[in-house]
Tab-separated table of C-alpha atoms (C1' of nucleotides) in Angstrom:
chain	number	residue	atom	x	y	z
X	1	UNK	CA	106.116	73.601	117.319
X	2	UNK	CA	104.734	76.420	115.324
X	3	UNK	CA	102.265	78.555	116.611
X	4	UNK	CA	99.744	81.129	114.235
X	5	UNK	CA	102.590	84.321	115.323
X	6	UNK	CA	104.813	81.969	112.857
X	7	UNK	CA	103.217	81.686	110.254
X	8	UNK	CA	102.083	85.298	110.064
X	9	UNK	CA	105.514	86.482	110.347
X	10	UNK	CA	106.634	83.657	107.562
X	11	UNK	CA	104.226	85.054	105.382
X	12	UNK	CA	105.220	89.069	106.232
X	13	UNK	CA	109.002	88.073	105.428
X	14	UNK	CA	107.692	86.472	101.965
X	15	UNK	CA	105.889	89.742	101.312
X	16	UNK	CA	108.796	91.868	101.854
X	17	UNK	CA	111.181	89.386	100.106
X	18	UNK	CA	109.120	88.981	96.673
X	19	UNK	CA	104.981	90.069	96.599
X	20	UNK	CA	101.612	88.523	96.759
X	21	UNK	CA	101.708	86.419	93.823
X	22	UNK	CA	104.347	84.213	95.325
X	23	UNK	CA	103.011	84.006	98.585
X	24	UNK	CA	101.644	80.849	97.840
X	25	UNK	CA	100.743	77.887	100.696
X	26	UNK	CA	103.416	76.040	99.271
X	27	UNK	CA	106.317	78.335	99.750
X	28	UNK	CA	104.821	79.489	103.247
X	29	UNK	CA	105.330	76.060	103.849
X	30	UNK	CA	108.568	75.693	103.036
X	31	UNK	CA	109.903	78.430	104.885
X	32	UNK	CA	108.350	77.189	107.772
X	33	UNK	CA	109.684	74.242	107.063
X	34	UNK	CA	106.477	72.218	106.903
X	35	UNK	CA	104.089	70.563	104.377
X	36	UNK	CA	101.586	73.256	102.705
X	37	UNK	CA	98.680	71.279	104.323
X	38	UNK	CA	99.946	71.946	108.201
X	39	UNK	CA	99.053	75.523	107.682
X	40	UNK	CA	95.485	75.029	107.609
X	41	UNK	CA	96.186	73.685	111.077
X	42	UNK	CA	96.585	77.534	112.126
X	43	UNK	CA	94.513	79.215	109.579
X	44	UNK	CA	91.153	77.495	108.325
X	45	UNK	CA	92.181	79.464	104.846
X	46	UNK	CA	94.075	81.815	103.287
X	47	UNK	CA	92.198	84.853	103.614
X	48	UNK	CA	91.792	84.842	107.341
X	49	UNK	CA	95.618	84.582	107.048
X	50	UNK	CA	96.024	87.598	105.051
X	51	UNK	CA	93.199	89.128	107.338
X	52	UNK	CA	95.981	88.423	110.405
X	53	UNK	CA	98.744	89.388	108.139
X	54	UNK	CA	96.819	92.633	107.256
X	55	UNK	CA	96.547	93.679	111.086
X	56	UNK	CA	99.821	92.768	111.417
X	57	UNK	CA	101.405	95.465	108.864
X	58	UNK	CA	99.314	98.514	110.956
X	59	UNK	CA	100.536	96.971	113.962
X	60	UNK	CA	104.032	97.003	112.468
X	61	UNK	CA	103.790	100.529	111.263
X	62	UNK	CA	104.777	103.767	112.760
X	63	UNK	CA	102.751	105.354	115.074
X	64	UNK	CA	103.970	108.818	115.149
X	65	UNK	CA	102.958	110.726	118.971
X	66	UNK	CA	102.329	114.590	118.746
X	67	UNK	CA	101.671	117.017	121.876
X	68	UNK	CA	98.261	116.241	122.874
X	69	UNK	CA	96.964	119.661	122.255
X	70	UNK	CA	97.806	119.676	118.345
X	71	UNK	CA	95.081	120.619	115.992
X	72	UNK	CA	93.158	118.044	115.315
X	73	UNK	CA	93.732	117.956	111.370
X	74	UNK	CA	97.741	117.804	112.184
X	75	UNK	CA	97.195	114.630	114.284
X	76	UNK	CA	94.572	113.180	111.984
X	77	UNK	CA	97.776	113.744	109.299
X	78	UNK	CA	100.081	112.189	111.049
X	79	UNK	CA	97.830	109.187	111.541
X	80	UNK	CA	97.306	109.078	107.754
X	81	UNK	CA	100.877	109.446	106.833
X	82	UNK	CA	101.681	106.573	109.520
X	83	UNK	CA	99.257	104.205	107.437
X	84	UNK	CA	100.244	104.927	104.279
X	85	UNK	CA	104.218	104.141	105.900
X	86	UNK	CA	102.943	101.103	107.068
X	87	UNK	CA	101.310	99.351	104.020
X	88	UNK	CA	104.765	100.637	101.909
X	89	UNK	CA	106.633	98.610	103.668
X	90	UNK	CA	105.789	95.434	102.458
X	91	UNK	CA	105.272	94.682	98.817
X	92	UNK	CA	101.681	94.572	97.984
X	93	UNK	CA	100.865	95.889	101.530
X	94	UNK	CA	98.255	98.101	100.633
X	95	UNK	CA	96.324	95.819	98.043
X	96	UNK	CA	96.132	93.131	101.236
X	97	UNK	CA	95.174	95.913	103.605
X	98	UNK	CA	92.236	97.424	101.414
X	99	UNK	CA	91.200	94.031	100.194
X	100	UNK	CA	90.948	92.801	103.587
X	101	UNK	CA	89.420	96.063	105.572
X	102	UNK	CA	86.570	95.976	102.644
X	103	UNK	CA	85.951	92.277	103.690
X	104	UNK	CA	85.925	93.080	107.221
X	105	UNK	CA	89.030	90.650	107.832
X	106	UNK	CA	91.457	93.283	109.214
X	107	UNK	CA	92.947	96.703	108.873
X	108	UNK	CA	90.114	97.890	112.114
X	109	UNK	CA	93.120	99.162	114.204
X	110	UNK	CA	93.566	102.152	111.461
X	111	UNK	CA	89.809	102.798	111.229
X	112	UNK	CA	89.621	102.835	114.097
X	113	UNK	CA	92.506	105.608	115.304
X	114	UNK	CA	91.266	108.023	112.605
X	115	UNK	CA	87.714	107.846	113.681
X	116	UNK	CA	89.322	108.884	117.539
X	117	UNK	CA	91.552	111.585	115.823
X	118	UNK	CA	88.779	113.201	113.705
X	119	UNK	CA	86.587	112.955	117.169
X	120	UNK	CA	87.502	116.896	118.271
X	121	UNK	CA	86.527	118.166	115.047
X	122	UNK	CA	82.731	118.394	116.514
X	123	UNK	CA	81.391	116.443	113.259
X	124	UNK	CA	77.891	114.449	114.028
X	125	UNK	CA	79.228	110.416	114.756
X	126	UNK	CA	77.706	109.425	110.772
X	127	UNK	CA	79.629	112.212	108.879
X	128	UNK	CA	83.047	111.478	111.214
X	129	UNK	CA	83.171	107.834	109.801
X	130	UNK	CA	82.462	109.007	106.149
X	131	UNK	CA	85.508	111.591	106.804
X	132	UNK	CA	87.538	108.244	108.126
X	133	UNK	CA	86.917	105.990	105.435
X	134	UNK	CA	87.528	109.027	102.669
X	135	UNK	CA	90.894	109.369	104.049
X	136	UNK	CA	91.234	105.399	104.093
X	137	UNK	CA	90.467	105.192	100.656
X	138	UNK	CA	92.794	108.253	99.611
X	139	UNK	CA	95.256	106.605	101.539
X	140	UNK	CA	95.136	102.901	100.560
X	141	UNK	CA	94.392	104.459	96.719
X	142	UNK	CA	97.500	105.950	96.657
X	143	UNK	CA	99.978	103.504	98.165
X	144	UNK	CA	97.799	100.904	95.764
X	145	UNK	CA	98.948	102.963	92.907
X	146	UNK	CA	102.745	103.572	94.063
X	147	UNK	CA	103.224	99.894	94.407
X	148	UNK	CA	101.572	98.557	91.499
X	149	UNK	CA	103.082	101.249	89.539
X	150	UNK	CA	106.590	100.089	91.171
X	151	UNK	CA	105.798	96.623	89.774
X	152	UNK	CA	104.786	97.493	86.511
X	153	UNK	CA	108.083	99.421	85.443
X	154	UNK	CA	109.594	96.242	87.312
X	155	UNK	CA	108.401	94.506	84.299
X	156	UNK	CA	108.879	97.474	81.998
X	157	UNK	CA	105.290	98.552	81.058
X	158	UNK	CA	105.408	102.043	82.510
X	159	UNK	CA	107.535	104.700	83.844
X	160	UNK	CA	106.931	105.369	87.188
X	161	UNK	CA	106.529	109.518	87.088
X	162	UNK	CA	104.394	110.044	90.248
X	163	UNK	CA	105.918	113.326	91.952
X	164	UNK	CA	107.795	113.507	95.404
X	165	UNK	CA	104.881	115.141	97.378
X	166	UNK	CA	102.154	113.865	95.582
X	167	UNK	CA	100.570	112.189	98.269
X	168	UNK	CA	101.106	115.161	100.585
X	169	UNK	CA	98.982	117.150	98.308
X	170	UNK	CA	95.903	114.865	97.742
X	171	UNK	CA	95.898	114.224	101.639
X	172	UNK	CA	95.918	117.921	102.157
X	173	UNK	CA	92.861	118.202	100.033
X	174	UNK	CA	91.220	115.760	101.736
X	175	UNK	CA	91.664	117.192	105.428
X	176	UNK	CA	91.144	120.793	104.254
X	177	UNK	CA	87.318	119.880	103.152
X	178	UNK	CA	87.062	117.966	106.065
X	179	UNK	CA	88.319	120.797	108.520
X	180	UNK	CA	86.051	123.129	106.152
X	181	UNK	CA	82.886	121.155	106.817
X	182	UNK	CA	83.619	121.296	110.562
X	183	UNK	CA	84.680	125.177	110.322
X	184	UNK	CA	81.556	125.739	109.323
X	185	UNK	CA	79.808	124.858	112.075
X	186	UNK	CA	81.409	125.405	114.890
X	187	UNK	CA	84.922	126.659	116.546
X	188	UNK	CA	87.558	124.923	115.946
X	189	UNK	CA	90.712	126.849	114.672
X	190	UNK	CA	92.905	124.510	112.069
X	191	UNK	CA	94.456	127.235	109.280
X	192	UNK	CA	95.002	130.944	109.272
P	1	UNK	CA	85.554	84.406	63.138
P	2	UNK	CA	85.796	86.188	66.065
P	3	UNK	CA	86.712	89.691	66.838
P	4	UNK	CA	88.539	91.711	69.893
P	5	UNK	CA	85.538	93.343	70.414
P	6	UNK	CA	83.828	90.104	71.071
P	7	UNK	CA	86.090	88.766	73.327
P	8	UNK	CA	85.482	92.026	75.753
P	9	UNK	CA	82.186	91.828	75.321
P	10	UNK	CA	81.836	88.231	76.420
P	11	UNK	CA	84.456	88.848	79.362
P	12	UNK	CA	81.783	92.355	80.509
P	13	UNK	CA	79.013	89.784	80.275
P	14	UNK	CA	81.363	87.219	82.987
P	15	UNK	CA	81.819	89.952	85.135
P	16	UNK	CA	78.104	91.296	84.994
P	17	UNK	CA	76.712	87.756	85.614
P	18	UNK	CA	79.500	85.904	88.627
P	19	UNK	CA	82.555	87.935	89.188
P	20	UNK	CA	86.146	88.427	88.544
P	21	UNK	CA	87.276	85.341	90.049
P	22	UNK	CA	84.777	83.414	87.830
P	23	UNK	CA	86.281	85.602	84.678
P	24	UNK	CA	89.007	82.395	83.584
P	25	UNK	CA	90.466	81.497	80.476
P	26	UNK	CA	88.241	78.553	80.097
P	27	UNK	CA	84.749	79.596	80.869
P	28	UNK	CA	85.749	82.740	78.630
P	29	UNK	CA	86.660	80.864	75.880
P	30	UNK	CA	83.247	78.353	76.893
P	31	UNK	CA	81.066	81.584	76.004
P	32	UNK	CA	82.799	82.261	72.873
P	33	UNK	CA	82.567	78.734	71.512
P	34	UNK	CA	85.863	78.194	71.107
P	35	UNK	CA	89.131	77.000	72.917
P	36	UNK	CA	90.732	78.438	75.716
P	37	UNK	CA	94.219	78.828	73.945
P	38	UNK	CA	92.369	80.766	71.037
P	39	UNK	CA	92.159	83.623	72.956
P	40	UNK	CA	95.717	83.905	72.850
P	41	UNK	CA	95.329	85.131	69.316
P	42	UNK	CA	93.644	88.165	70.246
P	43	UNK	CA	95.483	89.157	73.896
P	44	UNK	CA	99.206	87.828	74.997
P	45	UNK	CA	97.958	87.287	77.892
P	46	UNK	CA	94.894	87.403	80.275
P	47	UNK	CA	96.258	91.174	81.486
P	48	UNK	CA	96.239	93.139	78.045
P	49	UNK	CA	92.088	91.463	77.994
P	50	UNK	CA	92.029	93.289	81.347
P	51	UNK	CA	93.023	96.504	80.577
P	52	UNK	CA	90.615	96.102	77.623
P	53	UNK	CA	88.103	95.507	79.596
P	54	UNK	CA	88.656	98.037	81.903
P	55	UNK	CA	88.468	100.525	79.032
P	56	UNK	CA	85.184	99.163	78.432
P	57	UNK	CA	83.744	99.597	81.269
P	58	UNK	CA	84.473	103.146	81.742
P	59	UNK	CA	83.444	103.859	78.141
P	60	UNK	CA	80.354	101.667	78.563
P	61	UNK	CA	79.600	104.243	81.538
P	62	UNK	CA	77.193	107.663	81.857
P	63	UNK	CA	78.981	110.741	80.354
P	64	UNK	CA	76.510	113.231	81.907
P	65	UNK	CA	76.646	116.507	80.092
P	66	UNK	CA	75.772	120.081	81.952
P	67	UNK	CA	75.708	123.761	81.136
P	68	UNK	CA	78.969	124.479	79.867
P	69	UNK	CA	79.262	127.291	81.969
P	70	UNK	CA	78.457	125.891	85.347
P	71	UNK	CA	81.882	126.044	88.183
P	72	UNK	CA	83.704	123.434	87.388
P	73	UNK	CA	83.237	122.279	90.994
P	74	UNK	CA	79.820	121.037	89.992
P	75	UNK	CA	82.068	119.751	86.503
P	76	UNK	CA	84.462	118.198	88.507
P	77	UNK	CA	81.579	116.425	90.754
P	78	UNK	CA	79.539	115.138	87.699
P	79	UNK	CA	82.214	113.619	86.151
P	80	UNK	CA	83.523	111.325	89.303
P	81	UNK	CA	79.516	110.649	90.177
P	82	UNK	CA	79.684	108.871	86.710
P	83	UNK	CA	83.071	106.976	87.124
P	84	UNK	CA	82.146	105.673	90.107
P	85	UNK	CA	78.810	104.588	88.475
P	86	UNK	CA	80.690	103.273	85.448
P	87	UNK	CA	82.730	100.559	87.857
P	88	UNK	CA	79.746	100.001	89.805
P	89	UNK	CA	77.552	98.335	87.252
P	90	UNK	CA	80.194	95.241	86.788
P	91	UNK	CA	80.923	93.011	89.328
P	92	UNK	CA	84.478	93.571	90.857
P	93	UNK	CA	84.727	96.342	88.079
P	94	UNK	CA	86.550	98.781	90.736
P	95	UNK	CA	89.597	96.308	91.533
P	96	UNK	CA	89.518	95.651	87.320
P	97	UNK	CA	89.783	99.543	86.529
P	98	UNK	CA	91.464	100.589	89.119
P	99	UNK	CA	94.490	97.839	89.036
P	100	UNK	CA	94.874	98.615	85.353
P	101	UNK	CA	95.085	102.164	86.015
P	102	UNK	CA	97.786	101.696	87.998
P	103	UNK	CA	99.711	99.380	85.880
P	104	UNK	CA	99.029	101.980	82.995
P	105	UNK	CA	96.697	99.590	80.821
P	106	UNK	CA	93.410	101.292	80.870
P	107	UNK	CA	91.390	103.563	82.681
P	108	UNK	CA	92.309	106.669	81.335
P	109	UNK	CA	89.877	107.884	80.047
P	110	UNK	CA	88.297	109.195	83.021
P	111	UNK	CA	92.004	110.108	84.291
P	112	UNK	CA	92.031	112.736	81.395
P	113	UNK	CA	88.345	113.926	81.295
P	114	UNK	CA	89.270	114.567	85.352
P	115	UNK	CA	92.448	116.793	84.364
P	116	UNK	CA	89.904	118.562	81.836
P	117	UNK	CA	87.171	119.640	83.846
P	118	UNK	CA	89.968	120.768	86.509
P	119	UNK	CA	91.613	123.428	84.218
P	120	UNK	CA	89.535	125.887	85.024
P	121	UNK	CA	90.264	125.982	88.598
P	122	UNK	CA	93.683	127.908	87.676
P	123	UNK	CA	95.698	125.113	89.788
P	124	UNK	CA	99.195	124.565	88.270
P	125	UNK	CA	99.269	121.440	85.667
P	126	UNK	CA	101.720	119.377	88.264
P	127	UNK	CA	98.422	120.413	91.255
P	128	UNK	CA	96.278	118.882	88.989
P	129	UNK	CA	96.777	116.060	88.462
P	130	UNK	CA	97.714	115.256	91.606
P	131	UNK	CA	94.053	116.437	92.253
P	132	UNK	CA	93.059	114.326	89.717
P	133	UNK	CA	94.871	111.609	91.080
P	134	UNK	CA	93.054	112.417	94.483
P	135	UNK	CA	89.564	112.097	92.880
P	136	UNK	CA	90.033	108.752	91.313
P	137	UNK	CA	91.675	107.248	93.949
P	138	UNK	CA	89.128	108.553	96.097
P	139	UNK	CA	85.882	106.927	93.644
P	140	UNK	CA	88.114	103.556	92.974
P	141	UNK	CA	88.865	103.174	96.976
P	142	UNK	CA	85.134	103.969	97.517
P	143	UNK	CA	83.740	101.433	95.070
P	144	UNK	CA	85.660	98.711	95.783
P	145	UNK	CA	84.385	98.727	98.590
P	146	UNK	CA	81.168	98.462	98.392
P	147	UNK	CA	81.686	95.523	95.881
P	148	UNK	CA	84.084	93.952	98.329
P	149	UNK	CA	81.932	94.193	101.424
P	150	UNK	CA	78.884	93.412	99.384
P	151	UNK	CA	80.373	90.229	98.103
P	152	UNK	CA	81.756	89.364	102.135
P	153	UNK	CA	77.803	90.079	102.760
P	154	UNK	CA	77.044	87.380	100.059
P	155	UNK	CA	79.348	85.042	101.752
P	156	UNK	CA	78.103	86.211	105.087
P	157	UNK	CA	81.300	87.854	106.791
P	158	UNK	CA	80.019	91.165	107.311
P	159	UNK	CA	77.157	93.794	107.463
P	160	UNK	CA	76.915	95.808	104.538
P	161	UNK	CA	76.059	98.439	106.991
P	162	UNK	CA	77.521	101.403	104.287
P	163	UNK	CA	75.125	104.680	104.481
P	164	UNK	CA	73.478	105.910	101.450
P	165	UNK	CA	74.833	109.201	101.561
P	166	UNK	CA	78.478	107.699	102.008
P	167	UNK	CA	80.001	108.712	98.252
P	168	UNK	CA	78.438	111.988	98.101
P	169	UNK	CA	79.523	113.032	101.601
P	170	UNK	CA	83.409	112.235	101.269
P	171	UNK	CA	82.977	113.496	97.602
P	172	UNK	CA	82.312	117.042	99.030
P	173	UNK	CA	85.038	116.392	101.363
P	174	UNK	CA	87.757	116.006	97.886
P	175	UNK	CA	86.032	118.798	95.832
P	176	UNK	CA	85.688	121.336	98.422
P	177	UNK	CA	89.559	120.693	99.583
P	178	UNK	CA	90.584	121.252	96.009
P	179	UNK	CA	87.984	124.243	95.569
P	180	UNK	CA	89.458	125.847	98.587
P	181	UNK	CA	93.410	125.632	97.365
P	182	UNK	CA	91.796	126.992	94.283
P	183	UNK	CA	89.850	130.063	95.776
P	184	UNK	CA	93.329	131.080	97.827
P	185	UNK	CA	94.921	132.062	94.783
P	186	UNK	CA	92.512	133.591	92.616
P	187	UNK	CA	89.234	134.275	91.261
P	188	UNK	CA	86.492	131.049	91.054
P	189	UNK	CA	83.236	131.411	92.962
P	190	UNK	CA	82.683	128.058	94.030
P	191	UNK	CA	80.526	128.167	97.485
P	192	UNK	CA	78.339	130.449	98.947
R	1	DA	C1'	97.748	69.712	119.154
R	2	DC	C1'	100.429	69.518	115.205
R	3	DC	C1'	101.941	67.528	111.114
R	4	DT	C1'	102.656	64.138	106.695
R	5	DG	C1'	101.648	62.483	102.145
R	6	DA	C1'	98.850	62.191	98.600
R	7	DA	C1'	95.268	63.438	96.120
R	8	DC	C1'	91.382	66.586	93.900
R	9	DA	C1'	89.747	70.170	91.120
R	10	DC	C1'	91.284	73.791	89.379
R	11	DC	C1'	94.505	77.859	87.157
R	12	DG	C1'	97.324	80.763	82.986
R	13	DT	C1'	100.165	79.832	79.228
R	14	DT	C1'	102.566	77.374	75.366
R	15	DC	C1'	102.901	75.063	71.046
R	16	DA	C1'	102.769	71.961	67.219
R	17	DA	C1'	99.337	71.227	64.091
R	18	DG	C1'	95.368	72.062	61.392
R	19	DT	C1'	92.079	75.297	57.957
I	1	DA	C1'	94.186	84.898	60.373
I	2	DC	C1'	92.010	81.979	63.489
I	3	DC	C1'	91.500	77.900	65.936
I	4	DT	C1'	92.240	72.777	68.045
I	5	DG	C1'	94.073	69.504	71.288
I	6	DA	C1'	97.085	68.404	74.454
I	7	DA	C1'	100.305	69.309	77.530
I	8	DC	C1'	103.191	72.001	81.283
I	9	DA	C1'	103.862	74.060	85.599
I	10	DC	C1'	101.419	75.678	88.754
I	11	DC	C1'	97.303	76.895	92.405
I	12	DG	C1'	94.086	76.368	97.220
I	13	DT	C1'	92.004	72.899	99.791
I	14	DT	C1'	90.818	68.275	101.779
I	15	DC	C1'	91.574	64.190	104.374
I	16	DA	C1'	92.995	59.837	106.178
I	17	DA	C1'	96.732	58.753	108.820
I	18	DG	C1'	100.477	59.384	111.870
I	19	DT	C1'	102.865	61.372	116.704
DNA sequence: ACCTGAACACCGTTCAAGT
DNA sequence: ACCTGAACACCGTTCAAGT
């Protein structure tokens, strides 16, 4: 009847529909229209199911195409700003994305594109993944903050007050000292 | 009998010994002697302890002092070196500071002494915080995961497989991008 | 292979009642 | 002010048993 595509999806509408909290075995159950116990059929527990439902909202995302002779910092922004889409659009997507990518349950496919993009920068292969997982954590950081902030004036404890281009101006700062590390040793035009 | 103070001190010692999943109601209450609901009298609800405790640990961190009149790159770097130190001596302590941060119940502390040593860069207010905002999410993203991957190494999911140089090398990535804006508009000798 | 039904060992929170 | 004792409404996970 159902097959593991199912559930995932069950449990990405439940995300978009409500949050984390109340995606709960028992309610992925009953939208599936199943006992809570014939899930573990598919998943041996719920964290390799939030691992699958992690890859799933990358794979979901956008994934923005640019000439193929763009600077390298433009595409490795576009590939940021395509992440940080991706875990918006489900409620609590970027707390299951970091949570799992830390645990090594999901979230590769993103690594794994900025580590390509960030390849024509010249960087040695060490310092490259270091640049990737900086702009991982800025990324994940800030979408973490944005929907738990979200949430929180939900309930009333804050206001929300987190600027328009906010994220736009952290991610610059993080690409400019990456493109200024690579400047320095090597040519590789990105500003001026 | 009992004091707010001891109840965050008992939940620091929790964290320090198992980990945030192990930090319940019940064992809490088991260290303090008492009964799970009496801890009600002190927090309204396990959240507001939390946020207490995420003050705590960022006031229970190193405040390393330098010359006053060294760049306040150097400032800037001291002071996130120590944050991220701060959350690192707790178990789970970066998912504990930085979810309160975000939800606006603790963790500021570092939030403002970040906007302080940034002044002098001559950035607009609105630039920095947002570079502020950069920084912690930056040292938050980068310590959880180490505590994340080193508890999936405990479990045996994963290679820790993080280099040592990891924190300081994306670190230099944030600064210098800030630095740089910074330098474009006016006066600052930061770099060479 | 896929699922049911029932249980087990937990959670956070509430609340009348005590001192 | 501070705490007890007991309950309420939940969790994730297991497992014999069905088809």
């Amino acid at each position: 009847m159902h097959r593991r595509a199912d559930v995932i999806a069950a449990a990405l509408d439940i995300l978009a529909e409500v949050g984390l909290p109340d995606l709960t075995m028992r309610r992925l159950g009953a939208t599936l229209g199943v006992q809570q116990s014939a899930i573990y059929h598919h998943f041996a527990n719920k964290q390799l199911l939030l691992g699958a439902v992690a890859d799933e909202i990358v794979a979901r995302g956008p994934h923005s195409s640019i000439e193929p002779d763009a600077p390298w910092p433009q595409r490795v922004r576009l590939a940021c700003t395509d992440v940080h889409a991706a875990v918006l659009a489900y409620a609590d997507g970027a707390d299951v994305v970091m949570s799992m990518f830390a645990f090594g349950l999901g979230g590769q496919a993103a690594y794994d594109r900025l580590r390509s993009e960030l390849r024509p920068s010249g960087l040695d292969e060490a310092v490259t993944a270091s640049a990737a997982r900086t702009l991982l954590h800025y990324v994940y950081g800030h979408a973490f903050d944005i929907q738990t902030r979200a949430q929180a004036a939900r309930v009333g404890a804050i206001d929300p007050d987190s600027p328009e281009d906010d994220f736009a101006i952290g991610l610059t700062f993080v690409i400019d000292g990456i493109a200024g590390r690579a400047n320095a040793l090597g040519p590789a035009p990105s500003r001026e």
